[in-house]
Short mmCIF file of C-alpha atoms and ligand atoms in Angstrom, two decimals:
data_model
loop_
_atom_site.label_atom_id
_atom_site.label_comp_id
_atom_site.label_asym_id
_atom_site.label_seq_id
_atom_site.Cartn_x
_atom_site.Cartn_y
_atom_site.Cartn_z
CA MET A 1 101.52 86.30 83.37
CA PRO A 2 98.96 85.56 86.02
CA TRP A 3 99.32 82.91 88.70
CA ARG A 4 100.00 79.34 87.82
CA LYS A 5 99.37 76.56 90.28
CA PRO A 6 102.88 75.36 91.15
CA GLY A 7 101.71 71.76 90.83
CA LEU A 8 100.62 72.37 87.26
CA ARG A 9 103.79 74.04 86.22
CA THR A 10 105.62 72.44 83.35
CA ALA A 11 108.81 73.21 81.52
CA LEU A 12 106.63 74.96 78.99
CA ASN A 13 105.03 77.28 81.50
CA ALA A 14 106.08 80.60 80.10
CA ALA A 15 106.33 82.51 83.36
CA PHE A 16 108.66 79.87 84.69
CA VAL A 17 110.63 79.80 81.49
CA LEU A 18 110.82 83.56 81.47
CA ALA A 19 112.07 83.60 85.01
CA LEU A 20 114.72 81.07 84.14
CA ALA A 21 115.57 83.10 81.09
CA ALA A 22 116.00 86.23 83.09
CA LEU A 23 117.98 84.42 85.74
CA ALA A 24 120.11 82.77 83.11
CA ALA A 25 120.72 86.10 81.43
CA LEU A 26 121.44 87.79 84.72
CA SER A 27 123.70 85.02 85.93
CA VAL A 28 125.69 85.16 82.73
CA LEU A 29 126.23 88.83 83.29
CA ARG A 30 127.03 88.44 86.94
CA SER A 31 129.05 85.27 86.73
CA ARG A 32 132.39 86.94 87.31
CA ALA A 33 131.33 88.30 90.67
CA PRO A 34 128.87 86.08 92.47
CA ALA A 35 127.26 87.78 95.44
CA PRO A 36 128.02 86.23 98.82
CA ALA A 37 125.50 83.46 99.43
CA ASP A 38 124.19 85.12 102.57
CA SER A 39 123.22 88.34 100.82
CA SER A 40 120.70 86.85 98.43
CA PHE A 41 117.68 84.66 98.60
CA ALA A 42 115.01 83.38 96.25
CA GLY A 43 111.69 81.63 96.35
CA GLU A 44 108.49 80.89 94.49
CA THR A 45 105.44 83.07 94.08
CA MET A 46 102.66 83.58 91.51
CA GLY A 47 103.59 80.27 89.88
CA THR A 48 107.03 81.62 89.08
CA THR A 49 110.18 82.56 90.97
CA TYR A 50 111.52 85.66 92.65
CA SER A 51 114.97 86.63 93.86
CA VAL A 52 116.49 89.34 96.04
CA GLU A 53 120.19 90.15 95.77
CA LEU A 54 121.85 92.67 98.05
CA SER A 55 125.30 94.14 97.58
CA GLY A 56 127.23 96.87 99.36
CA SER A 57 127.17 96.74 103.16
CA PRO A 58 125.62 93.42 104.10
CA LEU A 59 122.76 92.96 106.55
CA SER A 60 123.29 90.98 109.72
CA ARG A 61 122.04 87.42 109.58
CA ARG A 62 119.14 88.42 111.82
CA ASP A 63 118.14 91.37 109.61
CA LEU A 64 118.43 89.26 106.47
CA SER A 65 116.07 86.74 107.97
CA ARG A 66 113.69 89.53 109.00
CA LEU A 67 113.86 90.93 105.46
CA ARG A 68 112.98 87.54 104.07
CA GLY A 69 110.00 87.38 106.41
CA GLU A 70 108.88 90.83 105.24
CA VAL A 71 109.23 89.81 101.58
CA GLU A 72 107.24 86.62 102.15
CA ALA A 73 104.50 88.52 103.98
CA ARG A 74 104.19 91.06 101.18
CA LEU A 75 104.06 88.35 98.51
CA ALA A 76 101.43 86.44 100.51
CA GLU A 77 99.38 89.63 100.68
CA ILE A 78 99.53 90.05 96.89
CA ASP A 79 98.42 86.43 96.51
CA ARG A 80 95.45 87.17 98.79
CA GLN A 81 94.62 90.22 96.70
CA MET A 82 95.20 89.26 93.08
CA SER A 83 95.47 85.50 92.63
CA LEU A 84 92.98 83.96 90.23
CA TYR A 85 93.93 80.58 91.69
CA ARG A 86 92.40 80.91 95.15
CA ALA A 87 88.68 81.30 95.61
CA ASP A 88 89.03 83.65 98.60
CA SER A 89 91.26 86.26 96.92
CA GLU A 90 89.87 89.76 96.52
CA ILE A 91 89.95 89.44 92.77
CA CYS A 92 87.98 86.17 92.79
CA LEU A 93 85.42 87.60 95.24
CA PHE A 94 84.96 90.58 92.97
CA ASN A 95 84.78 88.41 89.84
CA ARG A 96 82.06 86.23 91.39
CA SER A 97 80.08 89.17 92.75
CA GLY A 98 77.03 90.46 90.90
CA ALA A 99 76.69 93.96 89.54
CA ALA A 100 74.38 95.29 92.24
CA GLN A 101 76.77 96.07 95.09
CA PRO A 102 80.10 97.94 95.08
CA MET A 103 82.92 96.05 96.80
CA GLU A 104 85.49 97.71 99.03
CA VAL A 105 89.00 96.45 98.25
CA SER A 106 92.33 96.77 100.07
CA PRO A 107 94.54 99.80 99.36
CA GLY A 108 97.15 97.76 97.46
CA PHE A 109 94.54 96.15 95.26
CA ALA A 110 92.96 99.56 94.67
CA ARG A 111 96.31 101.01 93.65
CA ALA A 112 96.87 98.28 91.05
CA VAL A 113 93.33 98.61 89.67
CA GLY A 114 93.53 102.42 89.68
CA PHE A 115 96.77 102.31 87.69
CA ALA A 116 95.32 99.73 85.28
CA LEU A 117 92.14 101.74 84.67
CA ASP A 118 94.15 104.90 84.03
CA LEU A 119 96.37 103.02 81.55
CA ALA A 120 93.26 101.58 79.87
CA ARG A 121 91.97 105.11 79.28
CA ARG A 122 95.34 106.50 78.19
CA SER A 123 95.89 103.63 75.75
CA ASP A 124 92.34 103.97 74.44
CA GLY A 125 91.52 100.43 75.56
CA ALA A 126 94.58 98.63 74.13
CA PHE A 127 95.33 97.77 77.74
CA ASP A 128 92.30 96.45 79.58
CA PRO A 129 92.25 94.92 83.11
CA CYS A 130 88.71 93.57 82.52
CA LEU A 131 89.40 90.86 79.96
CA GLY A 132 88.86 87.90 82.32
CA PRO A 133 86.30 85.99 80.20
CA LEU A 134 88.29 86.49 76.99
CA ILE A 135 91.59 85.46 78.58
CA SER A 136 89.96 82.27 79.92
CA LEU A 137 88.32 81.60 76.56
CA TRP A 138 91.70 81.71 74.82
CA GLY A 139 93.15 79.29 77.38
CA PHE A 140 95.38 81.72 79.27
CA GLY A 141 93.28 81.88 82.43
CA PRO A 142 92.94 79.63 85.47
CA GLY A 143 90.88 77.12 83.47
CA GLY A 144 94.03 75.93 81.73
CA PRO A 145 95.33 75.90 78.17
CA ARG A 146 93.65 75.01 74.89
CA SER A 147 95.02 73.72 71.63
CA LYS A 148 92.68 75.28 69.08
CA PRO A 149 91.21 78.77 68.82
CA PRO A 150 87.63 79.46 69.95
CA THR A 151 84.91 80.19 67.38
CA ASP A 152 83.98 83.75 66.39
CA GLU A 153 80.66 83.31 68.23
CA GLU A 154 82.46 82.33 71.43
CA VAL A 155 84.75 85.35 71.11
CA ALA A 156 81.77 87.66 70.53
CA ARG A 157 80.00 86.27 73.60
CA ALA A 158 83.07 86.67 75.84
CA ARG A 159 83.53 90.23 74.59
CA GLU A 160 80.04 91.09 75.85
CA SER A 161 81.29 90.41 79.41
CA SER A 162 84.60 92.24 78.99
CA GLY A 163 85.73 95.84 78.96
CA TYR A 164 87.03 98.41 81.44
CA GLN A 165 84.13 100.76 80.60
CA HIS A 166 82.01 98.44 82.76
CA LEU A 167 84.19 99.01 85.83
CA SER A 168 83.99 102.06 88.04
CA PHE A 169 86.07 103.05 90.97
CA GLY A 170 84.29 105.07 93.64
CA PRO A 171 85.45 106.72 96.87
CA GLU A 172 86.87 104.55 99.69
CA ASN A 173 88.33 102.04 97.26
CA ARG A 174 84.93 100.80 96.14
CA LEU A 175 84.86 98.88 92.89
CA GLN A 176 81.69 98.37 90.96
CA LYS A 177 80.81 96.59 87.73
CA ASP A 178 77.74 97.36 85.67
CA ILE A 179 77.42 93.91 84.09
CA PRO A 180 77.43 90.75 86.25
CA GLY A 181 79.84 88.76 84.06
CA LEU A 182 82.68 91.29 84.20
CA GLN A 183 85.93 89.78 85.49
CA LEU A 184 89.21 91.45 86.34
CA ASP A 185 92.51 89.89 85.25
CA LEU A 186 95.54 91.74 86.62
CA GLY A 187 98.07 89.37 85.07
CA ALA A 188 99.56 92.22 83.06
CA VAL A 189 100.61 94.20 86.15
CA ALA A 190 100.76 91.76 89.07
CA GLN A 191 104.40 90.82 88.69
CA GLY A 192 105.44 94.45 88.37
CA PHE A 193 103.38 95.26 91.44
CA GLY A 194 105.21 92.43 93.21
CA VAL A 195 108.64 93.73 92.18
CA ASP A 196 107.77 97.13 93.68
CA GLU A 197 106.80 95.38 96.92
CA LEU A 198 110.13 93.49 96.95
CA ALA A 199 112.00 96.76 96.46
CA ALA A 200 109.97 98.49 99.19
CA ALA A 201 110.78 95.66 101.60
CA VAL A 202 114.50 95.92 100.85
CA GLU A 203 114.49 99.72 101.25
CA GLN A 204 112.71 99.34 104.57
CA PHE A 205 115.96 97.77 105.80
CA GLY A 206 118.04 100.71 104.61
CA VAL A 207 119.74 98.77 101.80
CA THR A 208 120.69 101.00 98.87
CA ASP A 209 122.45 98.53 96.54
CA TYR A 210 120.23 95.68 95.38
CA LEU A 211 118.50 93.89 92.54
CA VAL A 212 115.06 92.32 92.92
CA GLU A 213 113.44 90.13 90.30
CA LEU A 214 110.09 88.39 89.95
CA GLY A 215 109.19 86.31 86.90
CA GLY A 216 111.76 88.16 84.81
CA GLU A 217 110.68 91.68 85.83
CA THR A 218 113.37 93.56 87.73
CA PHE A 219 114.17 96.64 89.74
CA ALA A 220 117.77 97.54 90.61
CA ARG A 221 119.29 100.34 92.59
CA GLY A 222 122.87 101.34 93.31
CA LEU A 223 125.78 99.05 92.41
CA ASN A 224 126.39 95.32 92.20
CA ALA A 225 129.00 93.39 94.19
CA ARG A 226 131.71 94.48 91.73
CA GLY A 227 130.88 98.11 92.33
CA GLU A 228 129.36 98.49 88.86
CA THR A 229 125.90 99.51 87.69
CA TRP A 230 123.58 96.50 87.48
CA ARG A 231 123.36 94.94 84.01
CA ILE A 232 120.18 93.33 82.75
CA GLY A 233 119.98 91.21 79.62
CA VAL A 234 117.06 91.67 77.22
CA GLN A 235 116.19 88.23 75.91
CA ARG A 236 115.97 87.56 72.20
CA PRO A 237 112.26 86.82 71.61
CA ASP A 238 112.61 83.51 69.79
CA LEU A 239 109.51 81.31 69.79
CA GLU A 240 111.63 78.18 69.45
CA ALA A 241 114.93 78.89 71.19
CA LEU A 242 115.67 77.85 74.72
CA PRO A 243 115.29 80.73 77.14
CA GLY A 244 118.38 82.71 77.96
CA GLN A 245 120.14 81.39 74.86
CA ALA A 246 120.59 84.74 73.20
CA LEU A 247 120.21 88.38 74.10
CA VAL A 248 119.03 91.29 72.01
CA GLY A 249 121.10 93.61 74.14
CA VAL A 250 122.11 94.63 77.62
CA ILE A 251 120.92 97.57 79.64
CA GLN A 252 122.35 99.17 82.75
CA THR A 253 120.01 100.45 85.38
CA SER A 254 119.95 102.12 88.74
CA GLY A 255 116.64 103.28 90.16
CA LEU A 256 114.78 101.82 87.20
CA ALA A 257 112.41 98.90 86.78
CA VAL A 258 112.62 96.75 83.66
CA SER A 259 109.71 94.74 82.28
CA THR A 260 109.34 92.80 79.03
CA SER A 261 106.16 91.61 77.32
CA GLY A 262 106.33 89.35 74.32
CA ASP A 263 104.44 86.80 72.30
CA TYR A 264 107.17 84.20 72.93
CA GLN A 265 106.47 84.14 76.68
CA ASN A 266 103.21 82.18 76.55
CA PHE A 267 101.40 80.90 73.49
CA PHE A 268 99.83 77.87 71.88
CA ARG A 269 100.27 76.55 68.38
CA ALA A 270 97.15 75.27 66.61
CA ALA A 271 97.17 72.21 64.34
CA ASP A 272 97.60 74.45 61.28
CA GLY A 273 100.81 75.85 62.78
CA ARG A 274 99.34 79.24 63.63
CA VAL A 275 100.59 80.72 66.89
CA TYR A 276 98.23 82.39 69.39
CA CYS A 277 99.89 84.45 72.12
CA HIS A 278 98.67 85.37 75.59
CA ILE A 279 98.35 89.10 74.98
CA LEU A 280 94.97 89.96 73.54
CA ASP A 281 93.92 92.96 71.51
CA PRO A 282 90.75 94.07 73.31
CA ARG A 283 89.60 95.76 70.12
CA THR A 284 89.31 92.40 68.32
CA GLY A 285 89.03 90.02 71.27
CA ARG A 286 91.83 87.97 69.71
CA PRO A 287 95.54 87.44 70.42
CA VAL A 288 97.73 90.21 69.06
CA GLU A 289 99.23 89.34 65.68
CA HIS A 290 101.85 91.60 64.16
CA ASN A 291 105.56 91.58 63.50
CA LEU A 292 106.35 92.88 66.97
CA ALA A 293 107.92 90.14 69.09
CA SER A 294 108.59 91.94 72.40
CA VAL A 295 108.57 95.29 74.15
CA THR A 296 110.89 96.14 77.03
CA VAL A 297 109.96 99.13 79.17
CA VAL A 298 112.02 100.90 81.81
CA ALA A 299 110.28 103.15 84.33
CA PRO A 300 110.86 104.39 87.88
CA ASP A 301 108.49 101.72 89.22
CA CYS A 302 107.69 98.23 87.97
CA LEU A 303 103.90 98.56 88.06
CA THR A 304 104.26 101.23 85.37
CA ALA A 305 106.92 99.28 83.44
CA ASP A 306 104.88 96.06 83.46
CA GLY A 307 101.59 97.71 82.50
CA LEU A 308 103.17 99.77 79.76
CA ALA A 309 105.06 96.79 78.31
CA THR A 310 101.77 94.95 77.81
CA ALA A 311 99.99 98.05 76.47
CA LEU A 312 102.78 98.89 74.02
CA PHE A 313 102.91 95.30 72.84
CA VAL A 314 99.25 95.58 71.83
CA LEU A 315 99.69 99.02 70.25
CA GLY A 316 102.89 98.39 68.28
CA ALA A 317 105.73 100.88 67.93
CA GLU A 318 103.98 103.70 66.09
CA GLU A 319 100.92 104.06 68.33
CA GLY A 320 102.84 102.85 71.37
CA LEU A 321 105.37 105.67 71.18
CA LYS A 322 102.52 108.21 71.27
CA VAL A 323 101.08 106.70 74.46
CA LEU A 324 104.55 106.38 75.96
CA ALA A 325 105.08 110.13 75.48
CA SER A 326 102.53 110.78 78.22
CA TYR A 327 104.76 108.83 80.68
CA PRO A 328 107.82 111.10 80.65
CA ALA A 329 109.93 108.93 82.96
CA ALA A 330 109.39 105.71 80.96
CA GLU A 331 111.27 104.51 77.87
CA ALA A 332 110.78 101.54 75.58
CA LEU A 333 112.60 99.15 73.27
CA PHE A 334 110.45 97.45 70.59
CA VAL A 335 111.81 94.27 69.02
CA GLY A 336 110.24 93.27 65.70
CA ARG A 337 110.69 90.17 63.54
CA LYS A 338 112.13 90.68 60.09
CA PRO A 339 111.03 88.48 57.16
CA ASP A 340 114.56 86.98 56.98
CA GLY A 341 114.22 85.60 60.53
CA GLY A 342 116.28 88.36 62.14
CA TYR A 343 115.15 91.10 64.48
CA GLU A 344 114.96 94.86 64.25
CA THR A 345 114.73 97.25 67.18
CA ILE A 346 113.04 100.61 67.62
CA MET A 347 113.83 102.68 70.69
CA SER A 348 111.95 105.58 72.23
CA PRO A 349 114.05 108.76 72.00
CA GLY A 350 115.40 108.56 75.56
CA PHE A 351 115.87 104.76 75.83
CA GLY A 352 119.55 104.65 74.92
CA ALA A 353 120.59 107.39 77.32
CA ALA A 354 118.40 106.09 80.18
CA THR A 355 119.80 102.55 79.96
CA ALA A 356 123.25 102.85 78.35
CA TYR A 357 121.87 100.27 75.91
CA GLU A 358 124.39 97.97 74.24
CA PRO A 359 123.00 95.89 71.34
CA ALA A 360 124.25 92.32 71.46
CA GLY A 361 125.20 92.35 67.80
CA ASN A 362 123.04 89.32 66.93
CA GLU A 363 119.90 91.14 65.70
P1 AMP B 401 102.39 90.58 80.50
O1 AMP B 401 103.14 89.29 80.53
O2 AMP B 401 102.75 91.52 81.62
O3 AMP B 401 102.42 91.26 79.18
O4 AMP B 401 100.89 90.24 80.80
C1 AMP B 401 100.17 89.34 79.99
C2 AMP B 401 98.92 88.90 80.72
O5 AMP B 401 98.03 90.04 80.85
C3 AMP B 401 98.12 87.86 79.99
O6 AMP B 401 98.55 86.56 80.34
C4 AMP B 401 96.71 88.17 80.45
O7 AMP B 401 96.49 87.63 81.73
C5 AMP B 401 96.69 89.67 80.56
N1 AMP B 401 96.35 90.39 79.31
C6 AMP B 401 96.33 89.91 78.04
N2 AMP B 401 96.02 90.89 77.16
C7 AMP B 401 95.86 92.02 77.88
C8 AMP B 401 95.53 93.37 77.55
N3 AMP B 401 95.33 93.76 76.30
N4 AMP B 401 95.43 94.27 78.57
C9 AMP B 401 95.64 93.89 79.86
N5 AMP B 401 95.93 92.63 80.24
C10 AMP B 401 96.05 91.70 79.26
MG1 MG B 402 102.80 93.56 81.74
#
């Protein structure tokens, strides 16, 4: 999910809903042992929410306040780099620039783009950070939502200005496009990138037991306040249900990021009842349509987990598992819809062992 202007946020804003869902799921799981109020804090960023929860030996009040300042500074920096909602961000400057000149970008921005380009190549274009015009056309960009699908001609035209093959990454973090209309959209990795920044800020203060969360993406290390491994709920991907209502299962993590992509997170329903989700298949220029409802990825960092979750959602389980094999430290859980309204899950070979996965028994 890319940025949403906070003022435009509604109860239907999927990032917000997802964050609530994750928080609801997490709070259910943590309800028996609430962390002391002075060891956690939360706020808003990227049109959604974030939270930081520390356990184990607490920080002094002064250090906690310094940590909060560090977190806010890092999140403000990401906003300056990747927000499609402020004209002076690096991404907007690049998107407006012509094709003639390369543009030098900040190291953080370069890291996110470098990861995204590598994933685009490894997924054979199922993941593509250069879908800006198509994402806007389908109503999932900064221009706001739409209620009916675009025409085939409009899709074909937007596809002419899309595609990671038109982006090159030279020395000294220089980005260059070879067609003027090319526009980056880093919505598929920005939240994961943000989670990694939250974790880095916490580690800077020597804390070893914590959970950080941004828009539903998480990274946890060590133990919670009860002295147990952190437990994260995987939401059931219902298009209709209220977020957090039901879980597909629960995973336990330490030193792992968790990210979920799904069609239920942001979509519009056309007058004929057809649902169009926010994840596009770059090979058709249209929202992904298959029986897969969500993909949850765990990986040592959240940039990887977030990017892979989106890529695997486009690819589906069969192709997705092949791409996943080239990321040996990452594992995935695919949740598909069954014709009878239930769900079926497919796990990568190491998912169960990596996460101590417990199905919720309501599939
Ligand atoms: P996520 O919620 O992490 O799966 O990211 C979804 C967001 O990524 C969408 O809202 C778009 O901004 C962007 N996006 C959609 N389709 C793709 C794709 N195939 N590759 C990369 N980014 C995409
Ligand atoms: Mg993603």
